PDB file of C-alpha atoms in Angstrom:
ATOM      1  CA  MET A 248     -56.303  42.696  81.766  1.00  0.00           C
ATOM      2  CA  LEU A 249     -60.080  42.304  81.360  1.00  0.00           C
ATOM      3  CA  ARG A 250     -62.658  44.361  83.117  1.00  0.00           C
ATOM      4  CA  SER A 251     -66.068  43.418  81.992  1.00  0.00           C
ATOM      5  CA  ARG A 252     -69.632  44.905  82.770  1.00  0.00           C
ATOM      6  CA  VAL A 253     -72.754  43.724  81.292  1.00  0.00           C
ATOM      7  CA  SER A 254     -75.352  45.769  79.597  1.00  0.00           C
ATOM      8  CA  LYS A 255     -79.139  45.901  80.335  1.00  0.00           C
ATOM      9  CA  HIS A 256     -79.622  43.065  78.031  1.00  0.00           C
ATOM     10  CA  LEU A 257     -78.132  40.452  80.391  1.00  0.00           C
ATOM     11  CA  ARG A 258     -80.029  38.411  82.927  1.00  0.00           C
ATOM     12  CA  PHE A 259     -78.887  36.233  85.605  1.00  0.00           C
ATOM     13  CA  GLY A 260     -80.927  33.586  87.478  1.00  0.00           C
ATOM     14  CA  ILE A 261     -80.325  31.977  90.613  1.00  0.00           C
ATOM     15  CA  SER A 262     -81.884  29.114  92.758  1.00  0.00           C
ATOM     16  CA  THR A 263     -81.555  27.696  96.091  1.00  0.00           C
ATOM     17  CA  PRO A 264     -82.989  24.957  98.228  1.00  0.00           C
ATOM     18  CA  CYS A 265     -82.942  26.403 101.715  1.00  0.00           C
ATOM     19  CA  ARG A 266     -81.898  23.749 103.975  1.00  0.00           C
ATOM     20  CA  ASN A 267     -79.531  22.827 101.494  1.00  0.00           C
ATOM     21  CA  VAL A 268     -79.742  26.194  99.897  1.00  0.00           C
ATOM     22  CA  SER A 269     -78.252  26.448  96.399  1.00  0.00           C
ATOM     23  CA  PHE A 270     -77.890  29.250  94.235  1.00  0.00           C
ATOM     24  CA  VAL A 271     -78.525  29.119  90.501  1.00  0.00           C
ATOM     25  CA  ALA A 272     -77.660  32.042  88.075  1.00  0.00           C
ATOM     26  CA  ALA A 273     -78.971  32.422  84.444  1.00  0.00           C
ATOM     27  CA  ILE A 274     -77.987  34.831  81.883  1.00  0.00           C
ATOM     28  CA  PRO A 275     -79.822  35.429  78.513  1.00  0.00           C
ATOM     29  CA  SER A 276     -78.645  37.156  75.270  1.00  0.00           C
ATOM     30  CA  PHE A 277     -76.138  39.703  76.296  1.00  0.00           C
ATOM     31  CA  ARG A 278     -73.471  42.307  75.296  1.00  0.00           C
ATOM     32  CA  LEU A 279     -70.061  42.511  76.968  1.00  0.00           C
ATOM     33  CA  ILE A 280     -68.166  45.648  76.887  1.00  0.00           C
ATOM     34  CA  TYR A 281     -64.427  45.623  78.080  1.00  0.00           C
ATOM     35  CA  LEU A 282     -61.217  47.155  78.100  1.00  0.00           C
ATOM     36  CA  ASN A 283     -58.501  45.687  76.215  1.00  0.00           C
ATOM     37  CA  THR A 284     -54.849  47.238  76.560  1.00  0.00           C
ATOM     38  CA  ASN A 285     -52.381  46.153  73.828  1.00  0.00           C
ATOM     39  CA  GLN A 286     -48.854  45.939  75.189  1.00  0.00           C
ATOM     40  CA  SER A 287     -47.521  47.815  72.190  1.00  0.00           C
ATOM     41  CA  SER A 288     -49.777  50.829  73.196  1.00  0.00           C
ATOM     42  CA  CYS A 289     -50.785  52.464  76.364  1.00  0.00           C
ATOM     43  CA  LYS A 290     -54.148  53.554  74.998  1.00  0.00           C
ATOM     44  CA  PRO A 291     -56.952  51.006  76.095  1.00  0.00           C
ATOM     45  CA  GLN A 292     -59.335  49.937  73.356  1.00  0.00           C
ATOM     46  CA  ILE A 293     -62.914  49.623  73.908  1.00  0.00           C
ATOM     47  CA  ILE A 294     -64.224  46.477  72.447  1.00  0.00           C
ATOM     48  CA  GLU A 295     -67.838  45.409  72.377  1.00  0.00           C
ATOM     49  CA  LYS A 296     -68.711  41.767  71.822  1.00  0.00           C
ATOM     50  CA  VAL A 297     -72.297  40.780  71.183  1.00  0.00           C
ATOM     51  CA  ILE A 298     -73.507  37.361  72.120  1.00  0.00           C
ATOM     52  CA  THR A 299     -76.715  36.253  70.848  1.00  0.00           C
ATOM     53  CA  LYS A 300     -78.838  33.392  72.237  1.00  0.00           C
ATOM     54  CA  SER A 301     -79.599  30.497  69.961  1.00  0.00           C
ATOM     55  CA  LYS A 302     -81.607  27.222  70.375  1.00  0.00           C
ATOM     56  CA  TRP A 303     -79.824  24.416  71.781  1.00  0.00           C
ATOM     57  CA  LYS A 304     -77.614  22.647  69.225  1.00  0.00           C
ATOM     58  CA  LEU A 305     -74.935  21.114  71.465  1.00  0.00           C
ATOM     59  CA  LYS A 306     -74.184  17.492  70.621  1.00  0.00           C
ATOM     60  CA  ASN A 307     -71.035  17.271  72.819  1.00  0.00           C
ATOM     61  CA  PHE A 308     -71.054  18.438  76.338  1.00  0.00           C
ATOM     62  CA  GLY A 309     -67.475  19.292  77.513  1.00  0.00           C
ATOM     63  CA  LEU A 310     -64.347  17.831  76.511  1.00  0.00           C
ATOM     64  CA  ARG A 311     -64.623  13.963  76.618  1.00  0.00           C
ATOM     65  CA  SER A 312     -61.946  11.502  77.489  1.00  0.00           C
ATOM     66  CA  SER A 313     -62.124   7.655  77.007  1.00  0.00           C
ATOM     67  CA  GLN A 314     -63.654   5.427  79.636  1.00  0.00           C
ATOM     68  CA  GLY A 315     -61.186   3.771  81.753  1.00  0.00           C
ATOM     69  CA  LEU A 316     -66.348  12.690  96.890  1.00  0.00           C
ATOM     70  CA  LEU A 317     -66.228  13.928 100.885  1.00  0.00           C
ATOM     71  CA  TYR A 318     -68.193  16.751 102.337  1.00  0.00           C
ATOM     72  CA  ASN A 319     -71.510  17.185 103.809  1.00  0.00           C
ATOM     73  CA  GLN A 320     -74.030  19.482 102.695  1.00  0.00           C
ATOM     74  CA  PRO A 321     -77.246  20.848 104.352  1.00  0.00           C
ATOM     75  CA  SER A 322     -79.920  18.709 105.370  1.00  0.00           C
ATOM     76  CA  ALA A 323     -83.398  18.315 106.575  1.00  0.00           C
ATOM     77  CA  LEU A 324     -82.911  21.986 106.699  1.00  0.00           C
ATOM     78  CA  VAL A 325     -84.318  23.215 109.685  1.00  0.00           C
ATOM     79  CA  ARG A 326     -81.603  25.683 110.572  1.00  0.00           C
ATOM     80  CA  TYR A 327     -80.261  26.841 107.159  1.00  0.00           C
ATOM     81  CA  THR A 328     -82.074  29.882 106.949  1.00  0.00           C
ATOM     82  CA  ARG A 329     -79.913  31.468 109.292  1.00  0.00           C
ATOM     83  CA  PHE A 330     -77.108  31.868 106.854  1.00  0.00           C
ATOM     84  CA  LEU A 331     -79.439  33.653 104.129  1.00  0.00           C
ATOM     85  CA  LYS A 332     -78.935  37.010 105.298  1.00  0.00           C
ATOM     86  CA  ASP A 333     -75.258  36.987 104.985  1.00  0.00           C
ATOM     87  CA  PHE A 334     -75.253  35.127 101.863  1.00  0.00           C
ATOM     88  CA  LEU A 335     -77.673  37.424 100.131  1.00  0.00           C
ATOM     89  CA  GLU A 336     -76.099  40.660 101.354  1.00  0.00           C
ATOM     90  CA  SER A 337     -72.489  39.552 100.434  1.00  0.00           C
ATOM     91  CA  ALA A 338     -73.910  38.388  97.059  1.00  0.00           C
ATOM     92  CA  GLU A 339     -75.263  41.659  96.290  1.00  0.00           C
ATOM     93  CA  GLN A 340     -71.909  43.181  97.149  1.00  0.00           C
ATOM     94  CA  HIS A 341     -69.650  40.835  95.110  1.00  0.00           C
ATOM     95  CA  TYR A 342     -71.689  38.425  92.652  1.00  0.00           C
ATOM     96  CA  PHE A 343     -71.991  39.752  89.145  1.00  0.00           C
ATOM     97  CA  VAL A 344     -72.456  43.263  90.069  1.00  0.00           C
ATOM     98  CA  GLY A 345     -73.680  45.226  87.007  1.00  0.00           C
ATOM     99  CA  PHE A 346     -75.282  42.020  85.631  1.00  0.00           C
ATOM    100  CA  ARG A 347     -78.998  41.346  85.425  1.00  0.00           C
ATOM    101  CA  VAL A 348     -79.416  38.699  88.205  1.00  0.00           C
ATOM    102  CA  HIS A 349     -82.332  36.541  89.267  1.00  0.00           C
ATOM    103  CA  TYR A 350     -81.994  34.534  92.442  1.00  0.00           C
ATOM    104  CA  TYR A 351     -84.159  31.497  92.873  1.00  0.00           C
ATOM    105  CA  LEU A 352     -84.186  30.437  96.378  1.00  0.00           C
ATOM    106  CA  PHE A 353     -86.049  26.755  97.385  1.00  0.00           C
ATOM    107  CA  THR A 354     -86.848  26.112 100.822  1.00  0.00           C
ATOM    108  CA  ASP A 355     -89.582  24.576 103.197  1.00  0.00           C
ATOM    109  CA  LEU A 356     -89.441  27.497 105.345  1.00  0.00           C
ATOM    110  CA  PRO A 357     -90.287  30.528 103.035  1.00  0.00           C
ATOM    111  CA  GLU A 358     -91.510  32.521 105.887  1.00  0.00           C
ATOM    112  CA  GLU A 359     -88.097  32.681 107.293  1.00  0.00           C
ATOM    113  CA  VAL A 360     -86.453  34.039 104.307  1.00  0.00           C
ATOM    114  CA  PRO A 361     -84.959  37.575 105.532  1.00  0.00           C
ATOM    115  CA  GLU A 362     -85.679  40.812 103.461  1.00  0.00           C
ATOM    116  CA  VAL A 363     -82.629  41.817 101.627  1.00  0.00           C
ATOM    117  CA  LYS A 364     -82.667  44.761  99.533  1.00  0.00           C
ATOM    118  CA  MET A 365     -81.815  43.882  95.940  1.00  0.00           C
ATOM    119  CA  GLY A 366     -79.715  46.104  93.813  1.00  0.00           C
ATOM    120  CA  GLU A 367     -80.506  47.506  90.155  1.00  0.00           C
ATOM    121  CA  ASN A 368     -81.667  44.610  87.868  1.00  0.00           C
ATOM    122  CA  HIS A 369     -81.318  42.145  90.628  1.00  0.00           C
ATOM    123  CA  SER A 370     -84.469  40.001  91.825  1.00  0.00           C
ATOM    124  CA  LEU A 371     -85.257  37.078  94.167  1.00  0.00           C
ATOM    125  CA  THR A 372     -87.838  34.472  93.904  1.00  0.00           C
ATOM    126  CA  VAL A 373     -88.583  32.169  96.732  1.00  0.00           C
ATOM    127  CA  ARG A 374     -90.115  28.584  96.074  1.00  0.00           C
ATOM    128  CA  LYS A 375     -91.564  26.361  98.695  1.00  0.00           C
ATOM    129  CA  VAL A 376     -90.463  22.651  98.747  1.00  0.00           C
ATOM    130  CA  PRO A 377     -91.468  19.834 100.657  1.00  0.00           C
ATOM    131  CA  SER A 378     -89.659  18.881 103.885  1.00  0.00           C
ATOM    132  CA  MET A 379     -87.580  15.902 104.122  1.00  0.00           C
ATOM    133  CA  ASN A 380     -86.303  13.727 106.869  1.00  0.00           C
ATOM    134  CA  ARG A 381     -82.753  13.404 105.616  1.00  0.00           C
ATOM    135  CA  TRP A 382     -80.276  15.912 104.670  1.00  0.00           C
ATOM    136  CA  GLN A 383     -78.881  13.604 102.135  1.00  0.00           C
ATOM    137  CA  ASP A 384     -82.105  13.330 100.287  1.00  0.00           C
ATOM    138  CA  ILE A 385     -82.388  17.153 100.063  1.00  0.00           C
ATOM    139  CA  SER A 386     -78.921  17.414  98.783  1.00  0.00           C
ATOM    140  CA  MET A 387     -79.524  14.899  95.960  1.00  0.00           C
ATOM    141  CA  GLY A 388     -82.858  16.311  95.038  1.00  0.00           C
ATOM    142  CA  ARG A 389     -81.184  19.620  93.658  1.00  0.00           C
ATOM    143  CA  MET A 390     -80.297  17.984  90.406  1.00  0.00           C
ATOM    144  CA  GLU A 391     -83.934  17.600  89.649  1.00  0.00           C
ATOM    145  CA  ILE A 392     -84.824  20.935  90.793  1.00  0.00           C
ATOM    146  CA  LEU A 393     -82.294  22.504  88.564  1.00  0.00           C
ATOM    147  CA  GLU A 394     -83.267  20.232  85.621  1.00  0.00           C
ATOM    148  CA  LYS A 395     -87.017  21.214  85.910  1.00  0.00           C
ATOM    149  CA  LEU A 396     -86.079  24.767  86.509  1.00  0.00           C
ATOM    150  CA  ILE A 397     -84.075  25.116  83.363  1.00  0.00           C
ATOM    151  CA  GLU A 398     -86.715  23.243  81.286  1.00  0.00           C
ATOM    152  CA  ASN A 399     -89.853  25.141  82.563  1.00  0.00           C
ATOM    153  CA  GLU A 400     -88.527  28.677  83.078  1.00  0.00           C
ATOM    154  CA  LEU A 401     -85.007  29.505  82.324  1.00  0.00           C
ATOM    155  CA  VAL A 402     -84.703  28.395  78.789  1.00  0.00           C
ATOM    156  CA  SER A 403     -86.118  31.558  77.392  1.00  0.00           C
ATOM    157  CA  GLU A 404     -84.826  33.901  80.217  1.00  0.00           C
ATOM    158  CA  ALA A 405     -81.342  33.285  80.643  1.00  0.00           C
ATOM    159  CA  ASP A 406     -77.962  31.966  79.110  1.00  0.00           C
ATOM    160  CA  TYR A 407     -75.943  30.910  82.250  1.00  0.00           C
ATOM    161  CA  ILE A 408     -76.900  29.363  85.684  1.00  0.00           C
ATOM    162  CA  PHE A 409     -74.788  28.689  88.904  1.00  0.00           C
ATOM    163  CA  CYS A 410     -75.944  26.512  91.761  1.00  0.00           C
ATOM    164  CA  LEU A 411     -74.279  27.619  95.215  1.00  0.00           C
ATOM    165  CA  ASP A 412     -74.849  26.285  98.752  1.00  0.00           C
ATOM    166  CA  VAL A 413     -76.078  29.034 101.011  1.00  0.00           C
ATOM    167  CA  ASP A 414     -74.093  28.292 104.130  1.00  0.00           C
ATOM    168  CA  THR A 415     -71.612  30.451 102.514  1.00  0.00           C
ATOM    169  CA  LYS A 416     -70.458  34.158 102.228  1.00  0.00           C
ATOM    170  CA  PHE A 417     -68.899  36.163  99.532  1.00  0.00           C
ATOM    171  CA  TYR A 418     -65.770  38.130 100.301  1.00  0.00           C
ATOM    172  CA  GLY A 419     -64.508  39.274  96.747  1.00  0.00           C
ATOM    173  CA  ARG A 420     -65.530  39.705  93.393  1.00  0.00           C
ATOM    174  CA  TRP A 421     -67.239  36.939  91.466  1.00  0.00           C
ATOM    175  CA  GLY A 422     -67.854  38.113  87.786  1.00  0.00           C
ATOM    176  CA  ALA A 423     -67.682  37.512  84.167  1.00  0.00           C
ATOM    177  CA  GLU A 424     -64.374  35.584  84.559  1.00  0.00           C
ATOM    178  CA  THR A 425     -66.232  32.423  85.899  1.00  0.00           C
ATOM    179  CA  LEU A 426     -68.460  32.141  82.703  1.00  0.00           C
ATOM    180  CA  GLY A 427     -68.134  29.037  80.618  1.00  0.00           C
ATOM    181  CA  ARG A 428     -69.910  26.237  79.003  1.00  0.00           C
ATOM    182  CA  LEU A 429     -69.293  23.849  81.993  1.00  0.00           C
ATOM    183  CA  VAL A 430     -67.824  25.334  85.066  1.00  0.00           C
ATOM    184  CA  GLY A 431     -66.447  23.243  87.951  1.00  0.00           C
ATOM    185  CA  VAL A 432     -64.811  24.414  91.536  1.00  0.00           C
ATOM    186  CA  ILE A 433     -61.943  22.374  92.963  1.00  0.00           C
ATOM    187  CA  HIS A 434     -62.867  21.156  96.402  1.00  0.00           C
ATOM    188  CA  PRO A 435     -61.115  23.176  99.121  1.00  0.00           C
ATOM    189  CA  TRP A 436     -60.160  19.992 100.974  1.00  0.00           C
ATOM    190  CA  TYR A 437     -58.465  18.250  98.280  1.00  0.00           C
ATOM    191  CA  PHE A 438     -56.825  21.005  96.004  1.00  0.00           C
ATOM    192  CA  ASP A 439     -53.296  20.106  97.073  1.00  0.00           C
ATOM    193  CA  ALA A 440     -54.090  16.264  97.708  1.00  0.00           C
ATOM    194  CA  PRO A 441     -52.774  13.285  95.416  1.00  0.00           C
ATOM    195  CA  ARG A 442     -55.450  11.551  93.202  1.00  0.00           C
ATOM    196  CA  ASP A 443     -55.368   8.411  95.426  1.00  0.00           C
ATOM    197  CA  GLN A 444     -56.752  10.478  98.377  1.00  0.00           C
ATOM    198  CA  PHE A 445     -60.010  11.881  96.337  1.00  0.00           C
ATOM    199  CA  THR A 446     -62.950  10.476  97.919  1.00  0.00           C
ATOM    200  CA  TYR A 447     -64.708   9.380  94.647  1.00  0.00           C
ATOM    201  CA  GLU A 448     -67.371   6.492  94.849  1.00  0.00           C
ATOM    202  CA  ARG A 449     -65.366   3.313  94.370  1.00  0.00           C
ATOM    203  CA  ARG A 450     -68.110   0.733  94.293  1.00  0.00           C
ATOM    204  CA  PRO A 451     -68.537  -0.594  90.777  1.00  0.00           C
ATOM    205  CA  GLU A 452     -72.336  -1.281  91.502  1.00  0.00           C
ATOM    206  CA  SER A 453     -72.741   2.538  91.763  1.00  0.00           C
ATOM    207  CA  GLN A 454     -73.333   4.725  88.831  1.00  0.00           C
ATOM    208  CA  ALA A 455     -71.117   7.265  90.258  1.00  0.00           C
ATOM    209  CA  TYR A 456     -68.206   4.862  90.268  1.00  0.00           C
ATOM    210  CA  VAL A 457     -64.702   6.120  89.418  1.00  0.00           C
ATOM    211  CA  PRO A 458     -62.039   3.533  88.834  1.00  0.00           C
ATOM    212  CA  ALA A 459     -58.899   3.809  90.703  1.00  0.00           C
ATOM    213  CA  GLY A 460     -56.249   5.780  88.755  1.00  0.00           C
ATOM    214  CA  GLU A 461     -58.775   7.898  87.069  1.00  0.00           C
ATOM    215  CA  GLY A 462     -59.823  11.510  87.590  1.00  0.00           C
ATOM    216  CA  ASP A 463     -58.129  14.758  87.333  1.00  0.00           C
ATOM    217  CA  TYR A 464     -59.701  16.756  90.236  1.00  0.00           C
ATOM    218  CA  TYR A 465     -61.958  16.410  93.070  1.00  0.00           C
ATOM    219  CA  PHE A 466     -64.831  18.864  92.555  1.00  0.00           C
ATOM    220  CA  THR A 467     -67.272  20.424  95.165  1.00  0.00           C
ATOM    221  CA  GLY A 468     -70.905  20.005  94.853  1.00  0.00           C
ATOM    222  CA  ALA A 469     -71.395  23.343  96.590  1.00  0.00           C
ATOM    223  CA  ALA A 470     -70.716  25.297  93.419  1.00  0.00           C
ATOM    224  CA  PHE A 471     -70.994  24.554  89.804  1.00  0.00           C
ATOM    225  CA  GLY A 472     -72.650  26.012  86.773  1.00  0.00           C
ATOM    226  CA  GLY A 473     -72.287  26.893  82.988  1.00  0.00           C
ATOM    227  CA  SER A 474     -74.548  27.395  80.163  1.00  0.00           C
ATOM    228  CA  LEU A 475     -78.246  26.296  80.295  1.00  0.00           C
ATOM    229  CA  GLU A 476     -77.532  23.696  77.684  1.00  0.00           C
ATOM    230  CA  ASP A 477     -74.679  22.190  79.508  1.00  0.00           C
ATOM    231  CA  VAL A 478     -75.870  22.353  83.042  1.00  0.00           C
ATOM    232  CA  HIS A 479     -79.329  20.773  81.924  1.00  0.00           C
ATOM    233  CA  HIS A 480     -77.388  17.702  80.426  1.00  0.00           C
ATOM    234  CA  LEU A 481     -75.356  17.470  83.624  1.00  0.00           C
ATOM    235  CA  THR A 482     -78.244  17.633  85.990  1.00  0.00           C
ATOM    236  CA  LYS A 483     -80.600  15.320  83.872  1.00  0.00           C
ATOM    237  CA  THR A 484     -77.738  12.860  83.540  1.00  0.00           C
ATOM    238  CA  CYS A 485     -76.940  12.916  87.293  1.00  0.00           C
ATOM    239  CA  ARG A 486     -80.530  12.673  88.269  1.00  0.00           C
ATOM    240  CA  LYS A 487     -80.962   9.494  86.004  1.00  0.00           C
ATOM    241  CA  GLN A 488     -77.904   7.873  87.604  1.00  0.00           C
ATOM    242  CA  MET A 489     -79.043   8.587  91.083  1.00  0.00           C
ATOM    243  CA  ASN A 490     -82.515   7.119  90.204  1.00  0.00           C
ATOM    244  CA  ILE A 491     -80.759   3.882  88.934  1.00  0.00           C
ATOM    245  CA  ASP A 492     -78.860   3.855  92.070  1.00  0.00           C
ATOM    246  CA  VAL A 493     -82.009   4.226  94.162  1.00  0.00           C
ATOM    247  CA  ALA A 494     -83.654   1.292  92.310  1.00  0.00           C
ATOM    248  CA  ASN A 495     -80.667  -0.863  93.162  1.00  0.00           C
ATOM    249  CA  SER A 496     -80.707   0.395  96.991  1.00  0.00           C
ATOM    250  CA  ILE A 497     -77.257   2.087  96.563  1.00  0.00           C
ATOM    251  CA  GLU A 498     -76.419   5.533  97.755  1.00  0.00           C
ATOM    252  CA  ALA A 499     -73.184   7.045  96.484  1.00  0.00           C
ATOM    253  CA  ILE A 500     -70.711   7.954  99.225  1.00  0.00           C
ATOM    254  CA  TRP A 501     -71.236  11.683  98.747  1.00  0.00           C
ATOM    255  CA  HIS A 502     -74.607  11.796  97.231  1.00  0.00           C
ATOM    256  CA  GLU A 503     -74.865  14.261  94.274  1.00  0.00           C
ATOM    257  CA  GLU A 504     -71.518  15.180  94.618  1.00  0.00           C
ATOM    258  CA  SER A 505     -70.225  11.850  93.865  1.00  0.00           C
ATOM    259  CA  HIS A 506     -72.322  12.025  90.706  1.00  0.00           C
ATOM    260  CA  LEU A 507     -71.096  15.368  89.761  1.00  0.00           C
ATOM    261  CA  ASN A 508     -67.597  14.057  89.915  1.00  0.00           C
ATOM    262  CA  LYS A 509     -68.482  11.171  87.785  1.00  0.00           C
ATOM    263  CA  TYR A 510     -69.973  13.279  85.024  1.00  0.00           C
ATOM    264  CA  PHE A 511     -66.826  15.696  85.059  1.00  0.00           C
ATOM    265  CA  LEU A 512     -64.565  12.697  84.679  1.00  0.00           C
ATOM    266  CA  TYR A 513     -65.985  11.986  81.241  1.00  0.00           C
ATOM    267  CA  ASN A 514     -67.356  15.527  80.415  1.00  0.00           C
ATOM    268  CA  LYS A 515     -64.433  17.809  81.265  1.00  0.00           C
ATOM    269  CA  PRO A 516     -65.413  21.359  82.429  1.00  0.00           C
ATOM    270  CA  SER A 517     -64.642  24.101  79.947  1.00  0.00           C
ATOM    271  CA  LYS A 518     -63.662  26.389  82.987  1.00  0.00           C
ATOM    272  CA  LEU A 519     -61.935  25.255  86.147  1.00  0.00           C
ATOM    273  CA  LEU A 520     -62.151  27.623  89.193  1.00  0.00           C
ATOM    274  CA  SER A 521     -59.660  27.400  92.105  1.00  0.00           C
ATOM    275  CA  PRO A 522     -60.646  27.048  95.692  1.00  0.00           C
ATOM    276  CA  GLU A 523     -60.593  30.915  95.970  1.00  0.00           C
ATOM    277  CA  TYR A 524     -64.019  30.503  94.467  1.00  0.00           C
ATOM    278  CA  LEU A 525     -65.145  27.968  97.306  1.00  0.00           C
ATOM    279  CA  TRP A 526     -62.947  28.051 100.464  1.00  0.00           C
ATOM    280  CA  ARG A 527     -63.943  27.439 104.055  1.00  0.00           C
ATOM    281  CA  ASP A 528     -63.666  29.753 106.972  1.00  0.00           C
ATOM    282  CA  ILE A 529     -62.305  27.267 109.241  1.00  0.00           C
ATOM    283  CA  ASN A 530     -59.158  27.081 107.249  1.00  0.00           C
ATOM    284  CA  ALA A 531     -58.999  30.683 106.329  1.00  0.00           C
ATOM    285  CA  GLY A 532     -55.073  30.977 106.989  1.00  0.00           C
ATOM    286  CA  VAL A 533     -53.703  28.512 104.696  1.00  0.00           C
ATOM    287  CA  ALA A 534     -50.729  30.204 102.813  1.00  0.00           C
ATOM    288  CA  GLN A 535     -51.702  28.639  99.458  1.00  0.00           C
ATOM    289  CA  ILE A 536     -54.820  30.647  99.103  1.00  0.00           C
ATOM    290  CA  LYS A 537     -53.980  34.525  98.596  1.00  0.00           C
ATOM    291  CA  VAL A 538     -57.563  35.583  97.786  1.00  0.00           C
ATOM    292  CA  VAL A 539     -60.723  34.295  99.096  1.00  0.00           C
ATOM    293  CA  ARG A 540     -63.773  35.245  97.001  1.00  0.00           C
ATOM    294  CA  PHE A 541     -66.493  32.657  98.377  1.00  0.00           C
ATOM    295  CA  SER A 542     -66.323  30.448 101.402  1.00  0.00           C
ATOM    296  CA  HIS A 543     -68.259  28.008 103.523  1.00  0.00           C
ATOM    297  CA  VAL A 544     -68.876  29.655 106.936  1.00  0.00           C
ATOM    298  CA  ALA A 545     -67.978  27.913 110.102  1.00  0.00           C
ATOM    299  CA  LYS A 546     -70.770  25.955 111.618  1.00  0.00           C
ATOM    300  CA  ASN A 547     -71.776  22.932 113.854  1.00  0.00           C
ATOM    301  CA  ASN A 548     -72.944  20.459 111.413  1.00  0.00           C
ATOM    302  CA  THR A 549     -74.667  18.503 114.133  1.00  0.00           C
ATOM    303  CA  GLU A 550     -76.781  21.260 114.924  1.00  0.00           C
ATOM    304  CA  VAL A 551     -77.986  22.176 111.579  1.00  0.00           C
ATOM    305  CA  ARG A 552     -78.142  18.686 110.100  1.00  0.00           C
ATOM    306  CA  PRO A 553     -80.602  16.687 112.434  1.00  0.00           C
ATOM    307  CA  ASN A 554     -79.275  13.270 111.077  1.00  0.00           C
ATOM    308  CA  ALA A 555     -75.709  14.185 110.571  1.00  0.00           C
TER     309      ALA A 555
END
């Protein structure tokens, strides 16, 4: 059993575009102190593990395999600020409690961001971004936002980062058990579906193309993260592939989520999170999921996405 708390040396950063509000968390050098109970002894041992931040030296990003997505996200975001209060307040109750956390919120409506009391060592930064006509463009733009945020600000500030949609709410603990070099979350619609039902991009002309018969899981684009190095490589790769598709007048079936799934096909996540880390309120009673820690809230997509 592992209980962890992070000392004052840990920082977490978080970023969110607000129509499509995403959540990014970053952590610099830190010390983890946790309890370890040996089965041969009833006496718990206090173990201290010091992790130091080094320059980026990774050459391989994730576990690679040889060569061989369906859900809507917020759009031209007029109405997504309505979800921010519950999102931020529930995050303060459950998200990396005891860590140093910095939330980054990106929105075209900064004046509508509610005031939420931040806990100790938690802070919120709101960034204004231009409005867009289509929710698809906002959704796909998150990869470039994250890429630039890591390059320009977080490289010397944090060690880990998570990107989360804000039309969501926390219901349980989300903590150090989710940390890893590259973290993916199984999509709540496809966790028990056979591979041939995954909604990968199937057109070979798209950079997000996944051949039939390939793919391990279908990952949600609403929650992913990991170390700065790995997430930077992920976002940069997906951004480049989307630019190639745009130049060829192609738009992947599920936009940046399709490119994320293509990336995870050949760059395996080092940490795989179950749908308890991204569920959906409209299906809360499904028996397979015993604990819901984080969930999309029920909403009218037509109302909040003008061109849905």
